[in-house]
mmCIF file of C-alpha atoms in Angstrom:
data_model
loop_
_atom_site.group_PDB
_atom_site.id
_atom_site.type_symbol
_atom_site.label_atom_id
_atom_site.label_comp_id
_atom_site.label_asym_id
_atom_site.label_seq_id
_atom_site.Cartn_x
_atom_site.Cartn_y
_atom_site.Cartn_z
ATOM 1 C CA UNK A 257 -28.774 39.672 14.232
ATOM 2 C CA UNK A 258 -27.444 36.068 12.771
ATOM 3 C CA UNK A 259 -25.299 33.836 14.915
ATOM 4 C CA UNK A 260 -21.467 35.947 14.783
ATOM 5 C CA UNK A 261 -19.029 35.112 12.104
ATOM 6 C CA UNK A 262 -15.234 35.946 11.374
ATOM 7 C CA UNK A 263 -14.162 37.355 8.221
ATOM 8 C CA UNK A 264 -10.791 37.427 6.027
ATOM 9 C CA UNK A 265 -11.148 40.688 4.471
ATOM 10 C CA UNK A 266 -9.153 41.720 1.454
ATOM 11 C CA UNK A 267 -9.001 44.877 0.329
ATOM 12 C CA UNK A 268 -5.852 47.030 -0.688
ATOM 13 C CA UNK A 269 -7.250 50.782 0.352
ATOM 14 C CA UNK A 270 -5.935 51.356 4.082
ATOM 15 C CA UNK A 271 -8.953 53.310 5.067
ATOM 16 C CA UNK A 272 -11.372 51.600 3.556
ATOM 17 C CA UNK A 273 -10.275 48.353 5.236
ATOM 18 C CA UNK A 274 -10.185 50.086 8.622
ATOM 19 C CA UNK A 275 -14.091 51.600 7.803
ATOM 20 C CA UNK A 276 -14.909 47.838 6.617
ATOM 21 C CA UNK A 277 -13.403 46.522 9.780
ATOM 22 C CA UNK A 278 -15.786 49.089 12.044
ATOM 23 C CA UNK A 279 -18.684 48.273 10.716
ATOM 24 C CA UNK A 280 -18.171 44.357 11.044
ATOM 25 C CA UNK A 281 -17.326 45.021 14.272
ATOM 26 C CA UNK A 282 -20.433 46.696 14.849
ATOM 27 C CA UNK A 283 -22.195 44.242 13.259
ATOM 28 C CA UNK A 284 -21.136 41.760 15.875
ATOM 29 C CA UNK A 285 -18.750 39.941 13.595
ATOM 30 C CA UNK A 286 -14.971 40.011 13.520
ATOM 31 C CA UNK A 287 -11.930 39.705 11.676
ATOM 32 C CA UNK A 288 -9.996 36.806 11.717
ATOM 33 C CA UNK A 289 -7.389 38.233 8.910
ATOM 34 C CA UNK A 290 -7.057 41.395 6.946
ATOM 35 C CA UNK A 291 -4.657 41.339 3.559
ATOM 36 C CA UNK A 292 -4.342 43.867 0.789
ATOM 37 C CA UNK A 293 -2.727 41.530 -1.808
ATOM 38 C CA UNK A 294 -3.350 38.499 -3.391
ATOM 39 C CA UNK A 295 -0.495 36.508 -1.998
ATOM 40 C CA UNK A 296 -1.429 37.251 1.302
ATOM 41 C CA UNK A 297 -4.677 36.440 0.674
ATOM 42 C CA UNK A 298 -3.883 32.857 -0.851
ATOM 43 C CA UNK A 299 -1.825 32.640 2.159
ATOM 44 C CA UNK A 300 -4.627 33.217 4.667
ATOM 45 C CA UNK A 301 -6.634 31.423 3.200
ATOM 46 C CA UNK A 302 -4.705 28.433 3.176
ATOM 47 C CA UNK A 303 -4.478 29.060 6.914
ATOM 48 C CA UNK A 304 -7.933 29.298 7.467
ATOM 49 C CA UNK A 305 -9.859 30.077 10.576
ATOM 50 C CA UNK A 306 -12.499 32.216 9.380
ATOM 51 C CA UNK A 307 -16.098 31.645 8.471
ATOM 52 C CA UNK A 308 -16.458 33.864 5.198
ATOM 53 C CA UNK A 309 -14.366 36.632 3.201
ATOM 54 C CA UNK A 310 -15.315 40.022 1.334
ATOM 55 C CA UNK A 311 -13.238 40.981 -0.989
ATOM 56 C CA UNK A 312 -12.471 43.881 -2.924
ATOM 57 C CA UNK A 313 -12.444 43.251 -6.538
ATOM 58 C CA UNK A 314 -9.324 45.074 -7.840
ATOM 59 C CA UNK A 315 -6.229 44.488 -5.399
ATOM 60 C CA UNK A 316 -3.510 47.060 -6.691
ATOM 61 C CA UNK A 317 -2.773 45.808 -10.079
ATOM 62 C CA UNK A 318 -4.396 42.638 -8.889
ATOM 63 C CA UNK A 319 -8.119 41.213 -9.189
ATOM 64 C CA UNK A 320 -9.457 39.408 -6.524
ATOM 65 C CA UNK A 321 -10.454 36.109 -8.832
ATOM 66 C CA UNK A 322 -7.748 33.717 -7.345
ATOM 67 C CA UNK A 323 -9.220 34.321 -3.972
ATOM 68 C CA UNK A 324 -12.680 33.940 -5.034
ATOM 69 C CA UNK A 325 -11.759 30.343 -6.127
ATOM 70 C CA UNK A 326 -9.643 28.979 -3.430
ATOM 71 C CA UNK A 327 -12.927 29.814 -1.137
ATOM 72 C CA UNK A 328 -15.331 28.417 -3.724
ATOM 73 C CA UNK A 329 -13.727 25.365 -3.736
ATOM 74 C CA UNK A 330 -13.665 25.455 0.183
ATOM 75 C CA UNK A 331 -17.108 25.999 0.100
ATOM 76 C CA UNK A 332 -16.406 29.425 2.177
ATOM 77 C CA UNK A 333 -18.919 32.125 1.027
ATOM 78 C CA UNK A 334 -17.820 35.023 -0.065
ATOM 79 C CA UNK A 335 -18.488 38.938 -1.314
ATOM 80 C CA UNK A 336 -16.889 40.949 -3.781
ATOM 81 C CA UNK A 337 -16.424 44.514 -2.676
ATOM 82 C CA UNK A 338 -16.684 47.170 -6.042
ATOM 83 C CA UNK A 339 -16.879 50.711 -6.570
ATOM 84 C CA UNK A 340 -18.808 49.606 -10.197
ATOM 85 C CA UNK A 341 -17.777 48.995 -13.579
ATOM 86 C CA UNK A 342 -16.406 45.398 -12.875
ATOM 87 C CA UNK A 343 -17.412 42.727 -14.378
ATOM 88 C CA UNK A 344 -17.829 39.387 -12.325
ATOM 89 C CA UNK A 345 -16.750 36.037 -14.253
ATOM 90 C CA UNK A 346 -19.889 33.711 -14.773
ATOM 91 C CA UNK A 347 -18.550 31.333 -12.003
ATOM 92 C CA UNK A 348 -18.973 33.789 -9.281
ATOM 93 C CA UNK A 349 -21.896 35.351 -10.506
ATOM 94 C CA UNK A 350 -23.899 34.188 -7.742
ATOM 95 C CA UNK A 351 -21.408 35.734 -4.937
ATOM 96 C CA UNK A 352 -23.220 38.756 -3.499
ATOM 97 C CA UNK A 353 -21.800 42.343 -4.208
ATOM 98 C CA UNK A 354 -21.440 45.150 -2.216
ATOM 99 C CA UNK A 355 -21.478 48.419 -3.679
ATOM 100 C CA UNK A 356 -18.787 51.549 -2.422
ATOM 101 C CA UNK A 357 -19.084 53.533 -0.923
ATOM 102 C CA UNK A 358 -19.751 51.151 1.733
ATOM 103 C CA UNK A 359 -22.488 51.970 4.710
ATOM 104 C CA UNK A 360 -23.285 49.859 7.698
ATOM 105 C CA UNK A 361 -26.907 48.704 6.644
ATOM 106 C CA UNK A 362 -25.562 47.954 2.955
ATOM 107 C CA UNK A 363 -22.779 45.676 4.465
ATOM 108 C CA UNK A 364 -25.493 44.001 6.976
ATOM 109 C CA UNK A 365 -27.727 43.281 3.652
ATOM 110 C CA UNK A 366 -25.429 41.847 1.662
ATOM 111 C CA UNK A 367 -24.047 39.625 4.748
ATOM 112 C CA UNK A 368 -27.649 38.328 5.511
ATOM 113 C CA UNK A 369 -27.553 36.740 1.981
ATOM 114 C CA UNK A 370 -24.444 34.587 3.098
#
């Protein structure tokens, strides 16, 4: 396993942020801060105090684009969670996705590549 990391995870789906949050944990990572809406998630990441971010593409009525630039320009990596059919801009098209329904060795996969 890589060296631990903490995670802002934003995702709007109650039970699909509690089954993301499992499997970081038993990934040996954690959670530093869990939002399901884009102003929360501006507002954690302004606070900071996490190492990286997934986040879930379509936030309510919301998509997750904002978020993805705030942590670009932080230099924070980042992964877009999607259940297909989105399309990522061109300046994220390098961020890693990972594919719902989510299982523990697809979320260790795509977290290797960050």
């Amino acid at each position: 396993m890589s060296e631990a990391r903490t995670f802002l995870i934003a995702e709007d789906e109650a039970m699909i942020a509690m089954l993301l949050e499992d499997f970081i944990d038993l990934a040996g990572h954690g959670i530093a801060a869990m939002v399901a809406s884009l102003s929360d998630g501006l507002e954690a990441i302004e606070a900071g105090g996490f190492d990286a971010a997934i986040l879930d593409v379509n936030l309510g009525r919301d998509k997750c684009w904002p978020l993805a630039d705030a942590l670009r320009s932080m230099g924070i990596p980042y992964v877009f969670a999607t259940g297909g059919g989105d399309t990522i801009p061109p300046e994220h098209a390098s961020a890693p996705t990972l594919a719902k329904p989510y299982t523990l060795a697809s979320l260790e996969a795509v977290l290797a590549r960050i």
